[in-house]
mmCIF file of C-alpha atoms in Angstrom:
data_model
loop_
_atom_site.group_PDB
_atom_site.id
_atom_site.type_symbol
_atom_site.label_atom_id
_atom_site.label_comp_id
_atom_site.label_asym_id
_atom_site.label_seq_id
_atom_site.Cartn_x
_atom_site.Cartn_y
_atom_site.Cartn_z
ATOM 1 C CA UNK X 1 7.041 -22.135 -71.730
ATOM 2 C CA UNK X 2 10.355 -23.995 -71.356
ATOM 3 C CA UNK X 3 13.001 -23.132 -68.883
ATOM 4 C CA UNK X 4 16.106 -21.568 -70.518
ATOM 5 C CA UNK X 5 19.342 -23.621 -70.630
ATOM 6 C CA UNK X 6 21.958 -22.215 -68.234
ATOM 7 C CA UNK X 7 25.652 -23.039 -67.963
ATOM 8 C CA UNK X 8 26.348 -24.933 -64.786
ATOM 9 C CA UNK X 9 29.745 -23.087 -64.333
ATOM 10 C CA UNK X 10 29.022 -19.417 -65.037
ATOM 11 C CA UNK X 11 25.190 -19.676 -64.493
ATOM 12 C CA UNK X 12 24.406 -17.546 -67.586
ATOM 13 C CA UNK X 13 21.654 -18.337 -70.128
ATOM 14 C CA UNK X 14 23.282 -20.368 -72.961
ATOM 15 C CA UNK X 15 21.332 -19.062 -75.947
ATOM 16 C CA UNK X 16 19.748 -15.595 -75.445
ATOM 17 C CA UNK X 17 20.231 -14.696 -79.097
ATOM 18 C CA UNK X 18 19.367 -16.304 -82.448
ATOM 19 C CA UNK X 19 21.579 -19.062 -83.768
ATOM 20 C CA UNK X 20 25.139 -17.876 -84.507
ATOM 21 C CA UNK X 21 24.686 -14.772 -82.354
ATOM 22 C CA UNK X 22 27.712 -13.602 -80.441
ATOM 23 C CA UNK X 23 25.540 -13.263 -77.329
ATOM 24 C CA UNK X 24 25.275 -17.098 -77.162
ATOM 25 C CA UNK X 25 27.462 -19.123 -74.806
ATOM 26 C CA UNK X 26 30.183 -20.983 -76.530
ATOM 27 C CA UNK X 27 29.778 -24.784 -76.804
ATOM 28 C CA UNK X 28 33.220 -25.831 -75.621
ATOM 29 C CA UNK X 29 34.126 -23.169 -73.085
ATOM 30 C CA UNK X 30 32.866 -20.482 -70.679
ATOM 31 C CA UNK X 31 33.584 -16.859 -71.223
ATOM 32 C CA UNK X 32 36.554 -17.101 -68.784
ATOM 33 C CA UNK X 33 38.183 -19.764 -71.070
ATOM 34 C CA UNK X 34 37.410 -22.757 -68.935
ATOM 35 C CA UNK X 35 36.504 -25.927 -70.854
ATOM 36 C CA UNK X 36 32.915 -26.792 -70.030
ATOM 37 C CA UNK X 37 33.390 -30.360 -71.070
ATOM 38 C CA UNK X 38 36.364 -32.582 -70.760
ATOM 39 C CA UNK X 39 36.437 -34.964 -73.697
ATOM 40 C CA UNK X 40 39.072 -37.323 -72.293
ATOM 41 C CA UNK X 41 37.875 -37.289 -68.633
ATOM 42 C CA UNK X 42 37.682 -40.734 -66.941
ATOM 43 C CA UNK X 43 35.136 -41.782 -64.471
ATOM 44 C CA UNK X 44 36.541 -42.453 -61.001
ATOM 45 C CA UNK X 45 36.495 -46.026 -59.803
ATOM 46 C CA UNK X 46 33.725 -47.128 -57.561
ATOM 47 C CA UNK X 47 33.066 -47.323 -54.581
ATOM 48 C CA UNK X 48 34.904 -44.121 -53.356
ATOM 49 C CA UNK X 49 34.914 -43.252 -49.682
ATOM 50 C CA UNK X 50 31.941 -41.194 -48.740
ATOM 51 C CA UNK X 51 32.153 -37.460 -48.269
ATOM 52 C CA UNK X 52 34.998 -36.588 -50.554
ATOM 53 C CA UNK X 53 32.744 -35.577 -53.414
ATOM 54 C CA UNK X 54 29.202 -34.459 -53.010
ATOM 55 C CA UNK X 55 26.519 -33.847 -55.733
ATOM 56 C CA UNK X 56 29.158 -34.359 -58.379
ATOM 57 C CA UNK X 57 30.022 -30.687 -58.090
ATOM 58 C CA UNK X 58 31.830 -30.197 -54.686
ATOM 59 C CA UNK X 59 35.171 -31.416 -53.571
ATOM 60 C CA UNK X 60 36.036 -31.493 -49.865
ATOM 61 C CA UNK X 61 39.790 -31.316 -49.346
ATOM 62 C CA UNK X 62 39.934 -31.919 -45.710
ATOM 63 C CA UNK X 63 38.138 -35.274 -46.029
ATOM 64 C CA UNK X 64 40.395 -36.095 -48.958
ATOM 65 C CA UNK X 65 43.428 -35.504 -46.942
ATOM 66 C CA UNK X 66 42.058 -37.519 -44.049
ATOM 67 C CA UNK X 67 41.583 -40.488 -46.450
ATOM 68 C CA UNK X 68 45.190 -40.082 -47.691
ATOM 69 C CA UNK X 69 46.404 -40.111 -44.110
ATOM 70 C CA UNK X 70 44.274 -43.187 -43.221
ATOM 71 C CA UNK X 71 45.517 -45.110 -46.187
ATOM 72 C CA UNK X 72 49.116 -44.037 -45.450
ATOM 73 C CA UNK X 73 48.747 -45.347 -41.867
ATOM 74 C CA UNK X 74 47.360 -48.645 -43.068
ATOM 75 C CA UNK X 75 49.939 -49.336 -45.753
ATOM 76 C CA UNK X 76 53.051 -47.789 -44.316
ATOM 77 C CA UNK X 77 52.597 -47.770 -40.544
ATOM 78 C CA UNK X 78 50.548 -50.875 -40.110
ATOM 79 C CA UNK X 79 52.181 -52.789 -43.033
ATOM 80 C CA UNK X 80 48.924 -53.947 -44.445
ATOM 81 C CA UNK X 81 48.987 -55.426 -47.921
ATOM 82 C CA UNK X 82 47.046 -53.502 -50.628
ATOM 83 C CA UNK X 83 44.989 -56.625 -51.376
ATOM 84 C CA UNK X 84 43.733 -56.505 -47.717
ATOM 85 C CA UNK X 85 42.380 -52.976 -47.982
ATOM 86 C CA UNK X 86 38.668 -52.164 -48.219
ATOM 87 C CA UNK X 87 37.080 -51.674 -51.609
ATOM 88 C CA UNK X 88 36.743 -47.955 -50.830
ATOM 89 C CA UNK X 89 40.471 -47.574 -50.117
ATOM 90 C CA UNK X 90 41.417 -49.577 -53.202
ATOM 91 C CA UNK X 91 39.169 -47.516 -55.427
ATOM 92 C CA UNK X 92 40.650 -44.291 -53.782
ATOM 93 C CA UNK X 93 44.195 -45.469 -54.522
ATOM 94 C CA UNK X 94 43.179 -46.166 -58.157
ATOM 95 C CA UNK X 95 41.813 -42.602 -58.414
ATOM 96 C CA UNK X 96 45.082 -41.273 -57.062
ATOM 97 C CA UNK X 97 47.255 -43.360 -59.461
ATOM 98 C CA UNK X 98 45.137 -42.171 -62.449
ATOM 99 C CA UNK X 99 45.253 -38.466 -61.491
ATOM 100 C CA UNK X 100 48.603 -37.849 -59.854
ATOM 101 C CA UNK X 101 51.702 -36.904 -61.867
ATOM 102 C CA UNK X 102 55.083 -37.574 -60.112
#
């Protein structure tokens, strides 16, 4: 017997009823209204610094802030040109540029 499909967000069985049943999980969003699939989501540039994201499901904010501080120190305090940064720092800056709204 096959394993039932479960939603990775709400961890409920997706299709407990027959096709079209109101018991079934909606395809586009969870029961709390959160969209389960972002259609216009862009993939982060590679290689990102290690430890900020793990398993594609967990975000570690303290490591994120440490990277922001490290890049700030390199660019602003030490006056290093962006071209001289490591590949990880450059990819991290591209991620920030794509995601931040100022």
